[in-house]
Amino acid sequence: MFRCMAAEAVGQPLERFIPARFRSVHREYILSLGDTYLTKRRMGQLGTVSGLRSDGEEFPLEASISQIEVDGKRYYTVIHRDITERMRAEETLRASEERFSKAFNASPSAMVISRLRDGKIIDANELWLRYRSLRREELVGRTAAELGIWTDPEVLAQILNLIQETGSVRNIELNFSSLPGGERVELVSAELIELNHEHCVLWVFQDITEKKKLEEQFRQALKMEAIGRLAGGVAHDFNNLLTAILGYCNLMQLSLNSKDPFYRELEEIRKAGERATGLTKQLLAFSRKQVLSPKIIDLNRTVTDLNRMLQRLIGEDVELVTRLHPELGLVKADPGQIEQGVMNLVINARDPMPRGGRLTLSTANEDLDEVFTQTHLGIQSGSYVLLEVCDTGHGIDAQTRSHIFEPFFTTREPGRGTGLGLATVYGIVQQSGGGIWVESELEHGTTFRIYLPRVNEVEQPALVPSPLQQLPGGSETILLVEDEEIVRGFASETLRRRGYQVLEASNGQEALRMCEPQGSAIHLVITDIVMPKMSGRELAERLAVVRPELKILFISGYIDDSLFQHGLVEARALFLQKPFTPESLLRKVRDILDEFEGSQGRVAE
């Protein structure tokens, strides 16, 4: 230990092997061990000093001194221990504990350490304390059950059993309801560790509440998108049928006197068809395929104008309150659709208040930042106008909320409503570039929040509709491209009755052959958008090459935004939505032809 031979040590004072700065302490300690002390203790512990090797190197030394008697003479035995490795181990341990402590408190996850044998908490990091609004002195020495952290003791017992069997558990998803701010979802992991020679559990909590909400929003968005495609397809097929039903019904009525007995029966058929048209319009609104006529509007004016009607809708036992921002921004949306959306929300709010209550409509300017958009899927940051509809009804449970915007989903008894009201609102808001969310708890009412983009434009005055005039006609040649024979027959008959020359094609290929340069003169092409083999959009692109002078009127059961994005339809003027009436078809055709002839010179008739 001291790197010397025995002969070098014997006869030397013990202090020879102690550094000079420790010799006085060493000597005084030995002298202080009197007969009484040693008789009682038989041994004294000097503790840690430093040893001095013969080559001058110092090292940590632990010394213990005891007394012996030989032939009546008193001797002292001194036991030295080189504790270099122990000191290194202790230093390593201290450094490790310091690193652990720093990592523990700086961790981005909430962490707690508890004893395995009794569950009492030893420590918690700053994030965990802040997250649960506790002070360290409030929790050290107490169990998680005493603090109310674990609401289900059975879950805790199962996790502890797993820890003892495997040493750790990873990413167990649990709900915690006793936290500030309400119920949260957390991923819980735990590791069996040893601290101060005692088995402990290191708990790691990761809050994934917002992540779960975003995942649910994403799943909901995918589901709504799929349902929207289905709804749009169904509406398209029904609109083809309704176009023919209503169209032929109108043609027959034009041929009959209003006093004819068949005229009344045809009128009933027409009314039933128009009611069916209303359903398909709601489906189209939900699927965001409806043709809108957006204008610059003031939501305050919309709510104010609807006030009296809304009061009649909800009844006298419900108090209607409006809180309108005095300097509300303007939005660009279809006024009729927005009014329909407000009325649908109000009607929806009436049912949960059978004994009366309060319904509040409020508006506000909102600037949504990235924090908001990160937790509300499908909306961009920017300036918005908020329309809020809040009731004091019995609320909506989580299961119902997950289906509330789906078409045909309703909690009403059979025969009361179609289940399309909120689906229509959803589609209107989405197609207007906004977002809608619902917040509700059982027995705490429901709040719908609609955000529509704010615009810096001037409000547009409402247009007064022109009076109906005699149905217009002409003698131009029109190419009608429609794959549904029944729709093609009705449209063709309508146009021929008013003097037009009509060429018919059942698909895009036939239409292209008819439009070859050496073919007949054609003044207008009317084409369906959704057709097999070649869509109306593709036909229009091909015709733009071979006959660029041709005007094209698109007809369809729903709108395709790609037509406008690619400039195929100018200002939505060259589009007619199914189902259309003979009057709407004839007026649209005449308007297009007159505009074309006015710019190119009158076509010879």
XYZ file of C-alpha atoms in Angstrom:
605
model
C 0.000 0.000 0.000
C 2.763 2.428 0.966
C 5.224 1.030 -1.617
C 8.063 0.437 0.859
C 9.947 -2.528 2.361
C 9.295 -3.624 5.948
C 12.839 -2.591 6.931
C 12.103 0.936 5.744
C 9.016 1.166 7.937
C 10.038 -0.483 11.206
C 11.334 2.079 13.676
C 9.819 4.987 11.767
C 7.157 7.180 13.354
C 3.716 6.453 11.988
C 3.463 10.063 10.924
C 6.153 9.303 8.353
C 3.357 7.801 6.254
C 0.887 10.661 6.748
C 1.074 13.930 4.755
C 2.303 16.837 6.849
C -1.051 18.645 6.860
C -2.759 15.631 8.506
C -0.068 14.701 11.077
C -1.275 16.944 13.898
C -4.836 15.647 13.532
C -3.579 12.089 13.480
C -1.363 12.608 16.600
C -4.014 14.436 18.610
C -6.548 11.778 17.893
C -4.264 9.007 19.139
C -3.354 10.972 22.300
C -7.028 11.613 23.021
C -7.666 7.915 23.319
C -7.136 7.549 27.046
C -7.423 4.386 29.158
C -11.076 4.989 30.022
C -12.148 5.557 26.413
C -10.297 2.576 25.064
C -11.446 0.370 27.906
C -15.019 1.147 27.061
C -14.803 1.255 23.286
C -11.757 -0.921 22.694
C -11.465 0.776 19.322
C -11.507 4.284 17.841
C -12.264 5.262 14.266
C -10.079 8.051 12.944
C -12.014 8.299 9.709
C -10.740 9.424 6.345
C -7.363 11.117 5.986
C -4.691 10.822 3.354
C -1.829 8.360 3.167
C 1.650 9.129 1.811
C 3.400 6.506 -0.259
C 7.166 6.312 -0.209
C 7.293 7.807 -3.699
C 5.381 10.876 -2.485
C 1.960 10.006 -3.922
C -1.005 10.761 -1.706
C -4.079 8.570 -1.587
C -7.332 8.473 0.432
C -6.865 6.477 3.609
C -9.259 5.232 6.249
C -7.711 4.465 9.654
C -9.023 2.687 12.751
C -7.062 2.419 16.017
C -7.369 -0.145 18.807
C -5.414 -1.057 22.007
C -3.720 -4.323 22.936
C -1.593 -5.329 25.960
C 1.385 -7.647 25.719
C 3.351 -8.561 28.859
C 1.735 -5.680 30.676
C 2.710 -3.210 28.046
C 0.179 -1.120 26.114
C 0.350 -1.043 22.356
C -1.791 0.474 19.675
C -2.695 -1.245 16.466
C -3.548 0.953 13.537
C -5.470 -0.526 10.602
C -5.160 1.411 7.347
C -7.382 0.866 4.342
C -6.733 2.269 0.870
C -10.143 3.580 -0.181
C -9.121 4.975 -3.560
C -11.500 2.721 -5.499
C -14.299 3.274 -3.017
C -13.853 7.035 -3.270
C -13.895 6.801 -7.075
C -17.048 4.706 -6.913
C -18.661 7.186 -4.527
C -17.671 10.088 -6.759
C -19.033 8.291 -9.785
C -22.228 7.625 -7.870
C -22.501 11.266 -6.804
C -21.935 12.404 -10.389
C -24.462 9.882 -11.608
C -27.006 11.013 -9.044
C -26.367 14.635 -10.002
C -26.848 13.842 -13.669
C -29.991 11.872 -12.862
C -31.315 14.753 -10.763
C -30.709 17.262 -13.573
C -32.266 14.985 -16.174
C -35.152 14.215 -13.812
C -36.042 17.875 -13.341
C -35.336 18.952 -16.920
C -37.292 16.098 -18.515
C -40.063 17.120 -20.959
C -42.178 14.385 -19.387
C -43.787 14.529 -15.953
C -41.933 12.127 -13.615
C -42.494 10.749 -10.113
C -40.480 8.343 -7.937
C -42.254 6.182 -5.379
C -41.173 3.328 -3.098
C -42.208 -0.100 -4.290
C -42.981 -1.541 -0.853
C -45.533 1.041 0.318
C -46.139 3.322 -2.694
C -45.034 6.479 -0.864
C -43.693 9.223 -3.127
C -40.028 10.138 -2.734
C -39.787 12.895 -5.331
C -41.428 14.481 -8.378
C -39.966 16.716 -11.047
C -40.989 20.305 -11.657
C -43.162 19.518 -14.664
C -45.229 16.970 -12.737
C -45.686 19.394 -9.824
C -46.715 22.210 -12.150
C -49.002 19.951 -14.157
C -50.957 18.888 -11.062
C -50.708 22.231 -9.233
C -48.942 20.731 -6.193
C -45.958 21.681 -4.065
C -43.239 19.134 -3.340
C -43.908 19.228 0.396
C -47.554 18.335 -0.275
C -46.715 15.003 -1.846
C -43.451 13.626 -0.458
C -44.263 10.823 1.965
C -47.813 10.387 0.667
C -49.153 7.744 -1.704
C -50.725 8.370 -5.100
C -54.010 7.000 -3.747
C -53.986 9.565 -0.946
C -53.413 12.327 -3.498
C -56.225 11.021 -5.712
C -53.957 10.525 -8.732
C -55.123 6.970 -9.453
C -58.887 6.865 -9.661
C -58.897 3.106 -10.248
C -56.839 1.137 -7.663
C -57.173 -2.050 -9.717
C -55.291 -0.485 -12.645
C -52.476 0.582 -10.304
C -52.269 -2.928 -8.805
C -52.063 -4.495 -12.278
C -49.272 -2.124 -13.340
C -47.291 -2.798 -10.135
C -47.605 -6.557 -10.713
C -46.258 -6.129 -14.240
C -43.353 -4.025 -12.952
C -42.372 -6.683 -10.418
C -42.605 -9.416 -13.060
C -40.839 -7.689 -15.954
C -39.084 -4.686 -14.418
C -40.921 -2.100 -16.526
C -44.084 -1.184 -18.412
C -44.330 1.015 -21.490
C -46.939 3.415 -22.900
C -50.126 2.389 -21.146
C -52.904 4.786 -22.173
C -54.998 5.939 -19.212
C -57.570 8.625 -18.459
C -57.046 10.916 -15.480
C -60.078 12.909 -14.355
C -58.775 14.549 -11.174
C -56.523 17.078 -12.911
C -56.885 20.869 -13.160
C -58.669 21.625 -16.409
C -60.693 18.411 -16.546
C -60.112 14.936 -17.914
C -56.803 14.255 -19.643
C -55.354 11.284 -21.500
C -51.806 10.238 -20.620
C -49.284 7.605 -21.662
C -47.888 5.993 -18.516
C -44.518 4.215 -18.404
C -42.720 2.904 -15.328
C -39.283 1.442 -14.538
C -38.068 -0.457 -11.484
C -34.969 1.312 -10.125
C -32.866 1.202 -6.954
C -32.295 4.296 -4.842
C -30.415 4.210 -1.531
C -30.503 0.416 -1.558
C -34.288 0.391 -1.873
C -36.517 -0.727 -4.737
C -38.400 2.236 -6.209
C -40.583 2.905 -9.246
C -39.825 5.712 -11.681
C -43.139 6.829 -13.227
C -43.208 8.779 -16.502
C -46.412 10.546 -17.605
C -46.844 11.992 -21.098
C -49.934 14.103 -21.777
C -51.413 13.077 -25.148
C -54.824 14.724 -24.750
C -54.394 17.160 -27.648
C -52.829 14.466 -29.801
C -55.825 12.192 -29.183
C -58.187 15.033 -30.045
C -56.332 15.661 -33.309
C -56.380 11.947 -34.144
C -60.117 11.869 -33.509
C -60.604 14.979 -35.659
C -58.565 13.363 -38.425
C -60.594 10.125 -38.261
C -63.783 12.181 -38.231
C -62.607 14.218 -41.233
C -61.804 11.055 -43.205
C -65.183 9.577 -42.315
C -67.015 12.762 -43.284
C -65.070 12.925 -46.555
C -66.071 9.350 -47.404
C -69.698 9.974 -46.483
C -69.571 13.203 -48.506
C -68.430 11.355 -51.621
C -71.230 8.831 -51.144
C -73.804 11.584 -50.565
C -72.609 13.498 -53.632
C -72.856 10.391 -55.786
C -76.341 9.562 -54.524
C -77.480 13.159 -55.086
C -76.054 13.099 -58.615
C -78.023 9.978 -59.574
C -81.210 11.238 -57.952
C -80.867 14.594 -59.653
C -80.755 12.856 -63.029
C -84.045 11.136 -62.216
C -85.584 14.289 -60.772
C -84.520 16.299 -63.821
C -86.548 13.981 -66.029
C -89.512 13.702 -63.619
C -89.848 17.438 -63.027
C -88.927 18.306 -66.613
C -91.553 16.140 -68.265
C -94.062 17.198 -65.619
C -93.430 20.851 -66.548
C -93.653 20.116 -70.267
C -96.993 18.402 -69.786
C -98.306 21.276 -67.688
C -97.299 23.718 -70.439
C -99.451 21.707 -72.830
C -102.487 21.653 -70.539
C -104.985 24.218 -69.369
C -104.778 24.924 -65.653
C -108.428 23.745 -65.315
C -107.681 20.374 -66.871
C -108.176 17.542 -64.262
C -104.741 16.145 -65.086
C -103.124 19.507 -64.389
C -103.800 19.215 -60.628
C -102.393 15.682 -60.498
C -99.294 16.833 -62.358
C -98.983 19.672 -59.854
C -98.890 17.149 -56.988
C -96.200 15.190 -58.825
C -94.233 18.418 -59.278
C -94.531 19.321 -55.583
C -93.358 15.878 -54.520
C -90.429 16.147 -56.916
C -89.473 19.546 -55.537
C -89.508 18.148 -51.991
C -87.169 15.415 -53.184
C -85.027 18.114 -54.779
C -84.773 19.786 -51.387
C -83.323 16.578 -49.915
C -80.748 16.245 -52.673
C -79.769 19.895 -52.177
C -79.068 19.166 -48.525
C -76.988 16.162 -49.509
C -75.069 18.330 -51.949
C -74.554 20.985 -49.296
C -73.106 18.370 -46.960
C -70.840 16.923 -49.658
C -69.710 20.475 -50.612
C -70.858 19.984 -54.206
C -73.648 22.553 -54.226
C -73.473 25.571 -56.491
C -73.151 28.632 -54.262
C -73.701 32.290 -55.085
C -71.273 33.911 -52.640
C -71.703 37.574 -51.763
C -70.147 39.949 -49.254
C -72.491 39.841 -46.251
C -72.722 41.069 -42.672
C -73.589 38.238 -40.273
C -75.020 40.771 -37.826
C -77.559 41.802 -40.467
C -78.326 38.158 -41.226
C -79.024 37.343 -37.567
C -81.048 40.536 -37.070
C -83.188 39.891 -40.161
C -83.887 36.324 -38.990
C -84.636 37.320 -35.406
C -88.439 37.331 -35.635
C -88.577 34.096 -37.609
C -86.186 32.385 -35.197
C -88.347 33.364 -32.222
C -91.335 31.698 -33.885
C -89.261 28.582 -34.545
C -88.141 28.122 -30.927
C -91.412 29.116 -29.213
C -92.230 31.522 -26.425
C -90.763 29.380 -23.622
C -87.217 29.796 -24.978
C -85.523 33.142 -24.498
C -83.676 34.284 -27.626
C -80.623 36.432 -26.831
C -78.373 38.087 -29.433
C -74.947 39.491 -28.642
C -73.626 41.062 -31.809
C -70.201 42.633 -32.104
C -70.701 46.314 -33.026
C -67.754 46.371 -35.460
C -68.079 42.911 -36.941
C -66.086 42.119 -40.057
C -67.664 40.936 -43.317
C -67.606 37.458 -44.833
C -68.030 36.087 -48.340
C -70.681 33.390 -48.437
C -74.004 32.444 -49.994
C -76.615 34.474 -48.047
C -79.356 31.898 -48.537
C -77.112 29.063 -47.400
C -75.943 30.969 -44.322
C -79.553 31.741 -43.376
C -80.430 28.074 -43.799
C -77.470 27.086 -41.623
C -78.494 29.456 -38.821
C -82.082 28.202 -38.897
C -80.940 24.572 -38.832
C -78.785 25.242 -35.767
C -81.633 27.026 -34.009
C -84.106 24.233 -34.766
C -81.547 21.707 -33.538
C -81.146 23.668 -30.280
C -84.896 23.760 -29.603
C -85.390 20.022 -28.968
C -82.960 19.722 -25.994
C -84.950 22.431 -24.152
C -88.455 20.889 -23.796
C -89.177 22.953 -20.665
C -87.742 26.144 -22.083
C -84.361 27.745 -21.663
C -82.117 30.311 -23.278
C -80.687 30.355 -26.795
C -77.860 32.803 -27.432
C -76.589 33.890 -30.843
C -73.389 35.896 -30.687
C -70.845 37.199 -33.171
C -67.227 38.277 -32.782
C -64.034 38.954 -34.703
C -61.423 36.278 -34.105
C -57.769 36.025 -35.137
C -56.797 32.348 -35.123
C -53.126 31.580 -34.571
C -51.133 28.425 -35.212
C -51.797 27.159 -31.681
C -55.510 27.071 -32.517
C -55.031 25.482 -35.941
C -52.785 22.777 -34.490
C -55.660 21.621 -32.285
C -58.472 22.238 -34.817
C -57.944 20.238 -37.963
C -58.989 21.708 -41.311
C -58.693 25.444 -40.702
C -55.882 27.860 -41.500
C -54.597 30.646 -39.277
C -55.917 34.101 -40.106
C -58.790 36.545 -39.501
C -62.277 35.110 -39.051
C -65.787 36.045 -38.040
C -67.219 33.839 -35.312
C -70.905 32.934 -35.140
C -71.756 31.140 -31.901
C -75.062 29.367 -31.164
C -75.332 28.358 -27.510
C -78.261 26.648 -25.751
C -78.970 25.674 -22.148
C -80.358 22.234 -23.041
C -79.463 18.815 -21.657
C -76.253 18.544 -23.700
C -74.772 15.889 -25.944
C -72.724 12.862 -24.903
C -69.370 12.036 -26.503
C -70.764 9.147 -28.581
C -73.436 11.359 -30.154
C -70.934 14.174 -30.786
C -68.820 11.830 -32.899
C -71.754 11.336 -35.330
C -73.531 14.663 -35.071
C -72.627 16.014 -38.528
C -73.286 12.776 -40.415
C -76.226 12.812 -42.852
C -79.351 10.937 -41.705
C -77.999 10.621 -38.151
C -80.635 11.789 -35.688
C -81.561 11.251 -32.053
C -85.181 12.165 -32.728
C -87.943 9.593 -32.842
C -88.897 8.210 -36.285
C -90.894 10.604 -38.417
C -89.380 13.778 -36.945
C -86.778 15.180 -39.285
C -84.473 13.686 -41.894
C -81.185 13.910 -39.990
C -79.797 16.283 -42.611
C -79.997 19.582 -40.698
C -76.544 19.610 -39.086
C -74.991 17.770 -42.033
C -76.183 20.626 -44.234
C -74.656 23.211 -41.880
C -71.363 21.305 -41.905
C -71.252 21.271 -45.711
C -72.195 24.954 -46.049
C -69.465 26.037 -43.632
C -66.840 23.795 -45.217
C -67.698 24.936 -48.741
C -67.520 28.562 -47.568
C -63.916 28.040 -46.437
C -64.663 27.965 -42.713
C -64.849 25.472 -39.878
C -67.457 24.328 -37.362
C -66.983 22.709 -33.959
C -69.336 21.627 -31.213
C -68.683 21.692 -27.480
C -71.112 20.009 -25.115
C -71.438 18.104 -21.869
C -74.474 16.359 -20.458
C -76.613 18.752 -18.418
C -74.397 21.691 -19.390
C -75.832 22.743 -22.749
C -74.316 22.821 -26.218
C -72.327 25.423 -28.137
C -71.759 25.415 -31.910
C -68.952 27.668 -33.140
C -68.745 28.620 -36.808
C -65.651 30.396 -38.156
C -65.903 32.080 -41.564
C -62.958 33.904 -43.207
C -63.077 37.678 -42.742
C -62.753 39.752 -45.947
C -61.875 43.386 -46.636
C -64.568 44.099 -49.188
C -67.765 46.140 -49.332
C -71.139 44.575 -48.608
C -73.139 43.960 -51.757
C -76.785 45.121 -52.018
C -79.396 42.436 -52.580
C -80.582 42.101 -56.170
C -84.282 42.381 -56.942
C -85.354 39.381 -59.078
C -86.707 40.264 -62.525
C -90.289 39.246 -63.321
C -90.870 36.053 -65.261
C -91.310 36.531 -68.996
C -92.403 34.299 -71.827
C -90.079 31.335 -72.283
C -87.406 32.285 -74.841
C -86.468 30.232 -77.886
C -84.321 30.355 -81.012
C -83.245 28.530 -84.155
C -79.568 27.846 -83.426
C -78.047 24.362 -83.471
C -77.243 22.870 -80.092
C -75.233 19.708 -79.396
C -76.611 17.949 -76.308
C -74.191 15.446 -74.674
C -75.799 13.383 -71.886
C -75.321 9.702 -71.030
C -78.659 9.413 -69.177
C -81.206 8.790 -71.925
C -84.177 10.026 -69.896
C -82.467 13.363 -69.132
C -81.258 13.711 -72.716
C -84.774 13.085 -74.018
C -86.360 15.713 -71.750
C -83.742 18.404 -72.503
C -83.872 17.691 -76.230
C -87.671 17.872 -76.289
C -87.642 21.150 -74.336
C -85.188 22.778 -76.757
C -86.953 21.521 -79.912
C -90.304 22.855 -78.710
C -88.774 26.336 -78.643
C -87.356 26.095 -82.167
C -83.763 24.953 -81.629
C -82.038 22.369 -83.815
C -80.737 19.652 -81.477
C -77.978 17.108 -82.084
C -77.757 14.356 -79.493
C -74.698 12.430 -78.253
C -74.632 9.837 -75.486
C -70.902 10.207 -74.759
C -67.844 12.338 -75.396
C -66.529 10.358 -78.358
C -69.772 10.808 -80.279
C -69.725 14.513 -79.507
C -66.155 14.902 -80.815
C -67.073 13.254 -84.107
C -70.022 15.624 -84.512
C -67.761 18.617 -83.859
C -65.222 17.833 -86.574
C -64.419 20.898 -88.733
C -66.310 19.540 -91.760
C -69.368 18.719 -89.651
C -72.564 20.679 -89.015
C -72.486 24.231 -87.701
C -72.913 24.138 -83.922
C -73.607 27.228 -81.849
C -73.615 25.734 -78.347
C -72.603 22.486 -76.654
C -74.533 21.359 -73.573
C -72.677 18.567 -71.787
C -73.073 16.599 -68.601
C -69.961 16.624 -66.410
C -70.017 13.074 -65.031
C -70.071 10.583 -67.909
C -68.365 7.227 -68.562
C -65.294 6.969 -70.798
C -64.902 10.725 -71.206
C -66.015 13.343 -68.686
C -67.577 16.644 -69.663
C -64.443 18.439 -68.493
C -62.217 16.315 -70.757
C -64.623 16.867 -73.658
C -64.410 20.628 -73.118
C -60.605 20.503 -73.156
C -60.600 18.522 -76.416
C -63.142 20.875 -78.018
C -61.043 23.890 -77.022
C -58.404 22.553 -79.436
C -60.570 21.604 -82.445
C -63.391 24.181 -82.067
C -62.121 26.969 -79.787
C -65.038 29.269 -80.724
C -67.650 26.935 -79.203
C -69.454 27.968 -76.026
C -70.063 25.117 -73.590
C -72.817 24.873 -70.989
C -72.093 22.316 -68.269
C -74.934 20.485 -66.535
C -74.565 18.193 -63.550
C -76.137 16.966 -60.353
C -73.302 18.596 -58.431
C -70.551 21.111 -59.024
C -66.963 20.169 -59.756
C -64.598 22.855 -58.442
C -61.878 21.759 -60.845
C -63.948 23.295 -63.665
C -63.501 26.735 -62.140
C -59.908 26.204 -61.032
C -58.916 25.459 -64.643
C -60.947 28.310 -66.126
C -63.363 26.061 -68.028
C -66.374 27.895 -66.570
C -66.330 31.692 -66.491
C -67.606 33.181 -63.238
C -69.872 30.143 -62.774
C -72.139 31.566 -65.477
C -71.901 28.558 -67.836
C -73.203 25.965 -65.428
C -76.729 24.658 -64.806
C -77.377 22.391 -61.886
C -79.719 19.431 -62.063
C -82.581 19.122 -61.604
C -83.444 22.036 -63.864
C -86.786 23.150 -65.247
C -87.605 23.859 -68.898
C -87.654 27.569 -68.016
C -84.198 27.582 -66.361
C -82.704 25.596 -69.262
C -84.202 27.834 -71.940
C -83.229 31.076 -70.181
C -79.647 29.898 -69.607
C -79.267 28.779 -73.240
C -80.694 32.040 -74.589
C -78.491 34.164 -72.312
C -75.338 32.357 -73.473
C -76.246 32.529 -77.168
C -77.208 36.200 -76.991
C -73.952 37.089 -75.246
C -71.952 35.143 -77.824
C -73.823 36.603 -80.784
C -73.528 40.109 -79.383
C -69.741 39.820 -79.362
C -69.375 37.911 -82.653
C -72.228 39.269 -84.750
C -75.757 37.893 -85.036
C -75.872 34.268 -86.197
C -77.967 33.861 -89.328
C -81.244 32.153 -88.617
